[in-house]
């Protein structure tokens, strides 16, 4: 994909359904009794991998024009897979499904693409093993492929070293199959879609956020059954981020991004835009299925640097590539720290962001847990090495819109992972 500078992006955009929530609708629907109807499901490659895995576990999932219908078989209705479960590029599929599979009376094997198979799985192997699960890294390297065999699970209290919704959700899902209560404490609250949605499905789940620290705790007890739900998935704020940034950065722009999920555990980007001086207004705020949504109106703004750290990080972890590009255009310095988790995403995003922004002429220094960006210099067209990371492809496509010359995005089709129509959508704004 080759892109060049534009001006005056104007119009309305509706971004696709939230990736995290779409995954969970399929997974929880599969182990619930009855039918789960999902509107605005994200038909990206990651969520398709989840559908594929659950079909392989004996669940009928219908793809309709306007919805996805999951014919759940209850907590104990999954069948032994006939093949290896292919999780593709999806960390969420892998880590959440592993929690469910740990409690099943059959063997299963999970494997994904090269990126997925190099991401850390010890973070789920360790707590699941503490629960009594039998889960091994087939190559003994702490990564997928994973092999899971039947075991009796017991409830534990797990003090997670990382604020990760994937780790938290994995343990809570295994907790559905354990004796007694399972509790996870994380150092800062990560996205809480699992807690909100499992409660809607009828799980016995509680969650609290400590008042005197950033720590958050969620607990689950086994229940008789979960029950199928009707769910409308909010627009994904992680996809909206690219249009929000485009609206702020591209001269003479005004974009209305409609129907965006603004759950506080996901909406750190909005706070950062505000802190940087961005002209952003939330309209039509409402709640759907326990998840807050709004339309986001964005106008071109003069940005200034900021510091992003601590418990704000889990609320914007996937938006950091886009924020880094915004920071390159802000006056002054932006410091991003406490974000070592960036190293274990689809790529090492400290490296991929730094290398590509440097190639475009930005003054950026990587650090152990983030980056320092001295903003204010113009960007120049360059060749962007996405390394097949969808968020790098999209963030740098927006960078291309404000860079002089032509920018070439290598392997741009990887946007399919979370946003198959990304390039068509922003053509509508020209
Ligand atoms: C996700 C959680 C986050 C996020 C990922 C989706 C989820 O990962 O980066 O894109 O759906 O639970 P971690 O939980 O590992 O931080």
Short mmCIF file of C-alpha atoms and ligand atoms in Angstrom, two decimals:
data_model
loop_
_atom_site.label_atom_id
_atom_site.label_comp_id
_atom_site.label_asym_id
_atom_site.label_seq_id
_atom_site.Cartn_x
_atom_site.Cartn_y
_atom_site.Cartn_z
CA UNK A 1 0.00 0.00 0.00
CA UNK A 2 1.37 3.43 -0.97
CA UNK A 3 0.02 6.56 0.70
CA UNK A 4 0.67 10.30 0.52
CA UNK A 5 -0.35 13.44 2.41
CA UNK A 6 -3.96 14.62 2.41
CA UNK A 7 -5.89 17.53 3.90
CA UNK A 8 -9.46 18.10 5.00
CA UNK A 9 -10.72 14.70 6.17
CA UNK A 10 -14.43 15.25 6.72
CA UNK A 11 -17.38 13.02 7.49
CA UNK A 12 -18.74 10.23 9.64
CA UNK A 13 -17.14 6.88 10.31
CA UNK A 14 -18.57 3.78 11.98
CA UNK A 15 -15.79 1.48 13.12
CA UNK A 16 -16.24 -2.31 13.33
CA UNK A 17 -17.22 -4.15 16.50
CA UNK A 18 -14.83 -4.42 19.42
CA UNK A 19 -12.33 -7.23 19.02
CA UNK A 20 -12.07 -8.16 22.70
CA UNK A 21 -15.84 -8.24 23.12
CA UNK A 22 -16.42 -10.16 19.86
CA UNK A 23 -14.05 -12.94 20.99
CA UNK A 24 -15.80 -13.20 24.33
CA UNK A 25 -19.29 -13.39 22.76
CA UNK A 26 -18.27 -16.53 20.86
CA UNK A 27 -16.45 -18.14 23.77
CA UNK A 28 -19.05 -17.46 26.46
CA UNK A 29 -21.88 -18.21 24.02
CA UNK A 30 -20.30 -21.61 23.26
CA UNK A 31 -20.22 -22.66 26.93
CA UNK A 32 -23.64 -21.17 27.72
CA UNK A 33 -26.94 -22.97 27.48
CA UNK A 34 -29.14 -21.79 24.62
CA UNK A 35 -28.53 -19.35 21.82
CA UNK A 36 -26.33 -16.26 21.83
CA UNK A 37 -27.10 -13.70 19.12
CA UNK A 38 -24.29 -11.27 18.37
CA UNK A 39 -24.84 -8.07 16.38
CA UNK A 40 -21.95 -5.97 15.05
CA UNK A 41 -19.54 -8.90 15.48
CA UNK A 42 -16.02 -8.10 14.24
CA UNK A 43 -15.35 -10.27 11.18
CA UNK A 44 -11.57 -9.86 11.47
CA UNK A 45 -9.09 -12.72 11.22
CA UNK A 46 -8.53 -12.92 15.00
CA UNK A 47 -12.21 -13.34 15.85
CA UNK A 48 -12.65 -15.71 12.90
CA UNK A 49 -9.94 -17.86 14.51
CA UNK A 50 -12.06 -18.02 17.67
CA UNK A 51 -15.12 -19.09 15.66
CA UNK A 52 -13.05 -21.70 13.87
CA UNK A 53 -11.73 -23.14 17.16
CA UNK A 54 -15.20 -23.44 18.71
CA UNK A 55 -16.63 -25.06 15.57
CA UNK A 56 -13.81 -27.54 15.94
CA UNK A 57 -15.00 -28.11 19.53
CA UNK A 58 -18.44 -29.12 18.27
CA UNK A 59 -20.27 -25.77 18.51
CA UNK A 60 -22.60 -24.73 15.71
CA UNK A 61 -21.99 -21.07 14.85
CA UNK A 62 -24.08 -19.45 12.11
CA UNK A 63 -22.73 -16.52 10.09
CA UNK A 64 -25.73 -14.43 9.08
CA UNK A 65 -25.76 -11.18 7.14
CA UNK A 66 -26.41 -9.03 10.22
CA UNK A 67 -25.45 -11.31 13.10
CA UNK A 68 -23.53 -14.31 14.33
CA UNK A 69 -25.51 -16.96 16.16
CA UNK A 70 -23.81 -19.27 18.62
CA UNK A 71 -25.71 -22.43 19.55
CA UNK A 72 -24.23 -22.97 23.00
CA UNK A 73 -24.03 -26.42 24.55
CA UNK A 74 -23.62 -25.45 28.18
CA UNK A 75 -20.61 -25.55 30.48
CA UNK A 76 -19.98 -29.26 29.83
CA UNK A 77 -21.07 -29.53 26.19
CA UNK A 78 -17.81 -29.03 24.25
CA UNK A 79 -16.55 -32.03 22.26
CA UNK A 80 -12.99 -33.22 21.74
CA UNK A 81 -11.52 -31.42 18.71
CA UNK A 82 -10.84 -33.54 15.64
CA UNK A 83 -7.84 -31.40 14.70
CA UNK A 84 -5.27 -29.04 16.18
CA UNK A 85 -6.93 -25.77 17.25
CA UNK A 86 -5.48 -23.08 14.96
CA UNK A 87 -5.42 -19.77 16.85
CA UNK A 88 -3.78 -17.81 14.01
CA UNK A 89 -2.30 -14.51 15.16
CA UNK A 90 -4.62 -14.16 18.14
CA UNK A 91 -3.27 -13.92 21.70
CA UNK A 92 -6.80 -13.43 23.05
CA UNK A 93 -8.05 -16.65 21.44
CA UNK A 94 -5.07 -18.60 22.77
CA UNK A 95 -5.02 -17.40 26.34
CA UNK A 96 -8.78 -17.37 26.94
CA UNK A 97 -9.52 -20.69 25.26
CA UNK A 98 -6.68 -22.30 27.25
CA UNK A 99 -8.58 -21.44 30.46
CA UNK A 100 -11.70 -23.17 29.13
CA UNK A 101 -9.81 -26.18 27.75
CA UNK A 102 -7.98 -26.74 31.05
CA UNK A 103 -11.33 -27.76 32.55
CA UNK A 104 -12.44 -30.17 29.78
CA UNK A 105 -12.45 -33.99 29.89
CA UNK A 106 -10.48 -34.29 26.60
CA UNK A 107 -7.03 -33.51 25.17
CA UNK A 108 -6.43 -30.49 22.97
CA UNK A 109 -3.56 -28.84 21.13
CA UNK A 110 -3.33 -25.14 20.29
CA UNK A 111 -0.99 -23.52 17.81
CA UNK A 112 -0.80 -20.28 15.83
CA UNK A 113 1.36 -18.37 13.36
CA UNK A 114 5.06 -17.55 13.94
CA UNK A 115 4.29 -14.35 15.86
CA UNK A 116 1.74 -16.05 18.11
CA UNK A 117 4.00 -19.04 18.72
CA UNK A 118 6.74 -16.74 19.98
CA UNK A 119 4.58 -14.85 22.51
CA UNK A 120 4.87 -15.71 26.22
CA UNK A 121 2.44 -18.36 27.49
CA UNK A 122 4.17 -19.00 30.83
CA UNK A 123 1.97 -16.23 32.16
CA UNK A 124 -1.01 -18.60 31.77
CA UNK A 125 0.79 -21.94 32.14
CA UNK A 126 1.95 -21.03 35.66
CA UNK A 127 -1.40 -20.05 37.21
CA UNK A 128 -3.27 -22.83 35.39
CA UNK A 129 -0.72 -25.35 36.67
CA UNK A 130 -1.20 -23.95 40.19
CA UNK A 131 -4.92 -24.70 39.72
CA UNK A 132 -4.02 -28.31 38.94
CA UNK A 133 -4.28 -28.04 35.14
CA UNK A 134 -2.16 -30.19 32.87
CA UNK A 135 -0.86 -27.74 30.26
CA UNK A 136 2.53 -27.89 28.59
CA UNK A 137 4.49 -25.92 26.05
CA UNK A 138 5.19 -28.63 23.46
CA UNK A 139 8.59 -27.14 22.54
CA UNK A 140 9.44 -26.43 26.23
CA UNK A 141 10.04 -22.78 25.40
CA UNK A 142 7.14 -21.28 27.35
CA UNK A 143 5.24 -20.58 24.12
CA UNK A 144 2.57 -22.24 21.98
CA UNK A 145 2.05 -24.89 20.63
CA UNK A 146 0.32 -25.87 23.86
CA UNK A 147 -0.92 -29.30 24.88
CA UNK A 148 -3.73 -29.55 27.43
CA UNK A 149 -4.99 -32.80 28.99
CA UNK A 150 -7.84 -33.44 31.46
CA UNK A 151 -7.24 -32.57 35.11
CA UNK A 152 -9.19 -31.67 38.22
CA UNK A 153 -8.99 -27.93 38.89
CA UNK A 154 -9.00 -26.19 42.27
CA UNK A 155 -9.69 -22.54 43.02
CA UNK A 156 -6.62 -20.41 43.79
CA UNK A 157 -5.81 -16.83 44.65
CA UNK A 158 -3.47 -15.58 41.96
CA UNK A 159 -1.49 -12.40 42.41
CA UNK A 160 -0.72 -11.58 38.79
CA UNK A 161 2.60 -9.83 38.12
CA UNK A 162 1.09 -8.20 34.99
CA UNK A 163 -2.03 -6.17 34.36
CA UNK A 164 -3.30 -8.39 31.55
CA UNK A 165 -6.94 -9.03 30.71
CA UNK A 166 -5.91 -12.14 28.81
CA UNK A 167 -4.23 -13.65 31.88
CA UNK A 168 -7.08 -12.56 34.17
CA UNK A 169 -9.74 -13.94 31.80
CA UNK A 170 -7.90 -17.25 31.33
CA UNK A 171 -7.85 -17.85 35.09
CA UNK A 172 -11.47 -16.76 35.60
CA UNK A 173 -12.64 -19.09 32.81
CA UNK A 174 -10.71 -22.00 34.33
CA UNK A 175 -12.36 -20.98 37.63
CA UNK A 176 -15.74 -21.92 36.11
CA UNK A 177 -14.50 -25.53 36.18
CA UNK A 178 -12.66 -25.43 39.55
CA UNK A 179 -13.60 -26.49 43.07
CA UNK A 180 -14.27 -23.41 45.19
CA UNK A 181 -13.51 -19.80 44.51
CA UNK A 182 -10.85 -18.48 42.13
CA UNK A 183 -9.50 -14.97 42.62
CA UNK A 184 -7.15 -12.88 40.49
CA UNK A 185 -5.51 -9.70 41.70
CA UNK A 186 -3.74 -7.57 39.12
CA UNK A 187 -1.39 -4.63 39.72
CA UNK A 188 -3.67 -2.26 37.78
CA UNK A 189 -7.13 -2.79 36.33
CA UNK A 190 -6.97 -4.21 32.79
CA UNK A 191 -9.98 -4.25 30.44
CA UNK A 192 -12.94 -5.73 32.30
CA UNK A 193 -15.12 -7.09 29.46
CA UNK A 194 -14.84 -10.64 30.80
CA UNK A 195 -16.16 -9.64 34.21
CA UNK A 196 -19.01 -7.53 32.79
CA UNK A 197 -20.05 -10.09 30.20
CA UNK A 198 -19.73 -13.20 32.37
CA UNK A 199 -22.01 -11.49 34.89
CA UNK A 200 -24.59 -10.95 32.11
CA UNK A 201 -24.31 -14.65 31.20
CA UNK A 202 -25.19 -15.53 34.81
CA UNK A 203 -21.78 -16.36 36.29
CA UNK A 204 -21.17 -15.94 40.02
CA UNK A 205 -18.50 -13.26 39.61
CA UNK A 206 -17.45 -10.28 41.76
CA UNK A 207 -14.93 -7.56 41.11
CA UNK A 208 -13.50 -4.69 43.10
CA UNK A 209 -10.99 -1.95 42.51
CA UNK A 210 -9.02 -1.04 45.66
CA UNK A 211 -9.52 2.57 46.74
CA UNK A 212 -6.08 2.93 48.31
CA UNK A 213 -4.00 1.42 45.46
CA UNK A 214 -4.20 0.71 41.74
CA UNK A 215 -4.78 -3.04 42.42
CA UNK A 216 -7.94 -4.73 41.17
CA UNK A 217 -9.44 -8.10 42.12
CA UNK A 218 -11.96 -10.37 40.39
CA UNK A 219 -13.37 -13.60 41.85
CA UNK A 220 -15.49 -16.35 40.37
CA UNK A 221 -17.25 -19.41 41.77
CA UNK A 222 -18.44 -22.34 39.70
CA UNK A 223 -22.12 -22.14 38.73
CA UNK A 224 -24.65 -24.61 37.32
CA UNK A 225 -24.86 -23.03 33.88
CA UNK A 226 -24.30 -19.83 31.89
CA UNK A 227 -27.21 -18.67 29.72
CA UNK A 228 -27.14 -17.41 26.11
CA UNK A 229 -27.54 -13.64 25.57
CA UNK A 230 -28.38 -11.10 22.87
CA UNK A 231 -25.40 -8.81 22.47
CA UNK A 232 -24.70 -5.76 20.33
CA UNK A 233 -20.96 -5.25 20.22
CA UNK A 234 -19.87 -1.60 20.57
CA UNK A 235 -17.48 -0.10 18.02
CA UNK A 236 -13.85 -0.81 18.86
CA UNK A 237 -12.07 2.17 20.41
CA UNK A 238 -8.79 0.60 19.30
CA UNK A 239 -9.99 0.90 15.68
CA UNK A 240 -11.54 4.34 16.30
CA UNK A 241 -8.09 5.46 17.50
CA UNK A 242 -6.80 5.71 13.91
CA UNK A 243 -9.61 8.04 12.85
CA UNK A 244 -9.38 10.05 16.05
CA UNK A 245 -5.66 10.56 15.39
CA UNK A 246 -6.29 11.34 11.71
CA UNK A 247 -8.88 13.95 12.73
CA UNK A 248 -6.43 15.59 15.13
CA UNK A 249 -3.38 15.50 12.85
CA UNK A 250 -4.58 16.05 9.26
CA UNK A 251 -5.04 19.79 8.60
CA UNK A 252 -8.59 21.12 8.29
CA UNK A 253 -10.33 17.89 9.40
CA UNK A 254 -13.53 17.17 11.27
CA UNK A 255 -14.52 13.53 11.81
CA UNK A 256 -17.39 12.03 13.76
CA UNK A 257 -16.56 8.47 14.85
CA UNK A 258 -19.87 6.86 15.74
CA UNK A 259 -20.83 4.24 18.29
CA UNK A 260 -17.45 3.85 20.01
CA UNK A 261 -17.08 1.75 23.18
CA UNK A 262 -15.73 4.06 25.89
CA UNK A 263 -15.46 1.60 28.79
CA UNK A 264 -13.06 3.40 31.20
CA UNK A 265 -10.73 0.37 31.17
CA UNK A 266 -10.25 1.01 27.43
CA UNK A 267 -10.60 4.76 27.02
CA UNK A 268 -7.16 6.00 28.12
CA UNK A 269 -6.64 7.33 24.59
CA UNK A 270 -9.38 9.93 25.13
CA UNK A 271 -7.68 11.19 28.28
CA UNK A 272 -4.33 11.39 26.51
CA UNK A 273 -5.86 13.31 23.58
CA UNK A 274 -7.32 15.75 26.10
CA UNK A 275 -3.99 16.04 27.95
CA UNK A 276 -2.27 16.78 24.62
CA UNK A 277 -4.73 19.58 23.83
CA UNK A 278 -6.86 17.64 21.32
CA UNK A 279 -10.28 19.04 20.35
CA UNK A 280 -12.47 16.04 21.18
CA UNK A 281 -16.15 16.01 22.18
CA UNK A 282 -18.20 13.00 23.29
CA UNK A 283 -21.80 12.99 22.02
CA UNK A 284 -24.78 10.66 22.57
CA UNK A 285 -23.30 8.90 25.57
CA UNK A 286 -25.29 5.78 26.52
CA UNK A 287 -24.89 2.26 27.89
CA UNK A 288 -25.56 -0.96 25.99
CA UNK A 289 -25.24 -4.40 27.63
CA UNK A 290 -23.26 -2.91 30.51
CA UNK A 291 -20.76 -1.21 28.14
CA UNK A 292 -20.72 2.61 27.76
CA UNK A 293 -20.69 3.96 24.18
CA UNK A 294 -20.54 7.41 22.57
CA UNK A 295 -19.90 9.23 19.30
CA UNK A 296 -16.53 10.95 19.24
CA UNK A 297 -16.23 14.27 17.38
CA UNK A 298 -12.65 15.21 16.51
CA UNK A 299 -11.23 18.39 14.96
CA UNK A 300 -7.71 19.24 13.85
CA UNK A 301 -5.71 20.41 16.86
CA UNK A 302 -2.34 21.72 17.87
CA UNK A 303 -0.98 19.06 20.25
CA UNK A 304 1.60 19.26 23.01
CA UNK A 305 3.68 16.55 24.69
CA UNK A 306 2.59 14.61 27.76
CA UNK A 307 3.66 11.80 30.08
CA UNK A 308 1.79 8.48 29.92
CA UNK A 309 2.46 5.99 32.72
CA UNK A 310 1.20 3.83 35.63
CA UNK A 311 -2.35 2.54 35.66
CA UNK A 312 -3.22 4.55 32.53
CA UNK A 313 -1.09 2.14 30.45
CA UNK A 314 -3.44 -0.90 30.46
CA UNK A 315 -6.30 1.39 29.34
CA UNK A 316 -4.50 2.32 26.11
CA UNK A 317 -1.91 -0.42 25.57
CA UNK A 318 -3.03 -1.20 21.99
CA UNK A 319 -3.22 2.51 21.09
CA UNK A 320 0.43 3.29 21.89
CA UNK A 321 1.66 2.96 18.27
CA UNK A 322 -0.95 5.55 17.26
CA UNK A 323 -0.20 7.77 20.27
CA UNK A 324 3.50 7.68 19.40
CA UNK A 325 2.72 9.00 15.92
CA UNK A 326 0.56 11.75 17.48
CA UNK A 327 3.42 12.59 19.86
CA UNK A 328 5.79 13.00 16.90
CA UNK A 329 3.65 15.98 15.85
CA UNK A 330 3.16 17.44 19.32
CA UNK A 331 5.18 20.35 20.59
CA UNK A 332 7.63 19.25 23.30
CA UNK A 333 8.47 15.83 24.65
CA UNK A 334 6.19 12.86 25.26
CA UNK A 335 7.34 10.18 27.68
CA UNK A 336 5.70 6.74 27.64
CA UNK A 337 6.77 4.48 30.52
CA UNK A 338 5.58 1.42 32.53
CA UNK A 339 4.68 -0.12 29.17
CA UNK A 340 7.10 -3.09 28.95
CA UNK A 341 4.07 -5.18 27.87
CA UNK A 342 4.54 -3.57 24.44
CA UNK A 343 7.44 -5.95 23.91
CA UNK A 344 5.17 -9.02 23.90
CA UNK A 345 2.42 -7.90 21.55
CA UNK A 346 2.08 -9.06 17.92
CA UNK A 347 5.55 -7.53 17.49
CA UNK A 348 7.90 -5.89 19.99
CA UNK A 349 6.08 -2.59 19.61
CA UNK A 350 8.79 -0.56 21.36
CA UNK A 351 11.06 -1.63 18.53
CA UNK A 352 8.60 -1.54 15.62
CA UNK A 353 7.28 1.91 16.59
CA UNK A 354 10.76 3.33 17.19
CA UNK A 355 12.32 1.92 14.02
CA UNK A 356 9.49 3.10 11.77
CA UNK A 357 9.13 6.55 13.34
CA UNK A 358 12.91 7.03 13.06
CA UNK A 359 12.70 6.06 9.39
CA UNK A 360 10.16 8.89 8.96
CA UNK A 361 12.54 11.41 10.59
CA UNK A 362 11.17 11.53 14.13
CA UNK A 363 13.45 12.08 17.13
CA UNK A 364 12.53 9.05 19.27
CA UNK A 365 14.48 7.01 21.81
CA UNK A 366 13.35 3.55 22.93
CA UNK A 367 13.58 2.74 26.64
CA UNK A 368 13.24 -0.50 28.61
CA UNK A 369 9.55 0.13 29.26
CA UNK A 370 8.45 2.65 26.67
CA UNK A 371 9.82 5.49 24.58
CA UNK A 372 10.71 9.18 24.62
CA UNK A 373 9.49 11.22 21.66
CA UNK A 374 10.71 14.73 21.01
CA UNK A 375 7.92 16.01 18.81
CA UNK A 376 7.37 18.86 16.43
CA UNK A 377 9.43 17.88 13.37
CA UNK A 378 7.73 17.05 10.08
CA UNK A 379 7.53 13.39 9.03
CA UNK A 380 8.95 12.19 5.73
CA UNK A 381 7.64 9.39 3.55
CA UNK A 382 9.43 6.08 4.15
CA UNK A 383 9.05 2.33 3.80
CA UNK A 384 7.23 0.97 6.84
CA UNK A 385 8.12 -2.52 8.01
CA UNK A 386 4.95 -3.69 9.71
CA UNK A 387 6.33 -7.18 10.43
CA UNK A 388 2.67 -8.22 9.88
CA UNK A 389 1.51 -6.27 12.94
CA UNK A 390 -1.95 -4.84 12.17
CA UNK A 391 -1.64 -1.93 14.60
CA UNK A 392 1.72 -0.86 13.14
CA UNK A 393 0.19 -0.93 9.63
CA UNK A 394 -2.74 1.27 10.66
CA UNK A 395 -0.82 3.73 12.87
CA UNK A 396 1.75 4.32 10.14
CA UNK A 397 -0.95 4.65 7.46
CA UNK A 398 -2.15 7.67 9.45
CA UNK A 399 1.45 8.92 9.76
CA UNK A 400 1.66 8.68 5.95
CA UNK A 401 -1.26 11.11 5.63
CA UNK A 402 0.80 13.91 7.20
CA UNK A 403 4.23 12.99 5.80
CA UNK A 404 5.83 14.59 2.76
CA UNK A 405 6.45 12.26 -0.18
CA UNK A 406 5.17 8.71 -0.46
CA UNK A 407 4.99 6.16 2.34
CA UNK A 408 4.99 2.49 1.52
CA UNK A 409 3.30 0.20 4.06
CA UNK A 410 4.69 -3.31 3.64
CA UNK A 411 2.25 -6.22 4.16
CA UNK A 412 -0.61 -3.75 4.66
CA UNK A 413 -3.14 -6.59 4.27
CA UNK A 414 -2.36 -7.55 7.89
CA UNK A 415 -4.99 -4.94 8.90
CA UNK A 416 -7.40 -7.83 8.27
CA UNK A 417 -6.58 -9.11 11.78
CA UNK A 418 -8.72 -6.41 13.42
CA UNK A 419 -10.08 -4.11 10.70
CA UNK A 420 -10.66 -5.71 7.29
CA UNK A 421 -12.15 -2.54 5.68
CA UNK A 422 -9.70 -0.08 7.16
CA UNK A 423 -8.44 1.41 3.88
CA UNK A 424 -11.93 1.64 2.32
CA UNK A 425 -13.24 3.44 5.41
CA UNK A 426 -10.78 6.24 5.25
CA UNK A 427 -11.21 6.68 1.50
CA UNK A 428 -14.79 7.75 2.37
CA UNK A 429 -13.41 10.73 4.31
CA UNK A 430 -11.40 12.20 1.42
C1 LIG B 1 -6.94 -8.16 25.08
C2 LIG B 1 -6.11 -7.76 26.08
C3 LIG B 1 -4.85 -7.02 25.84
C4 LIG B 1 -4.79 -6.43 24.45
C5 LIG B 1 -5.25 -7.39 23.39
C6 LIG B 1 -6.68 -7.85 23.67
C7 LIG B 1 -8.16 -8.91 25.44
O1 LIG B 1 -3.77 -7.91 26.01
O2 LIG B 1 -3.49 -5.98 24.16
O3 LIG B 1 -5.20 -6.78 22.12
O4 LIG B 1 -9.08 -9.03 24.60
O5 LIG B 1 -8.24 -9.38 26.59
P1 LIG B 1 -3.19 -8.20 27.48
O6 LIG B 1 -4.32 -8.65 28.27
O7 LIG B 1 -2.17 -9.28 27.35
O8 LIG B 1 -2.60 -6.91 27.92
#
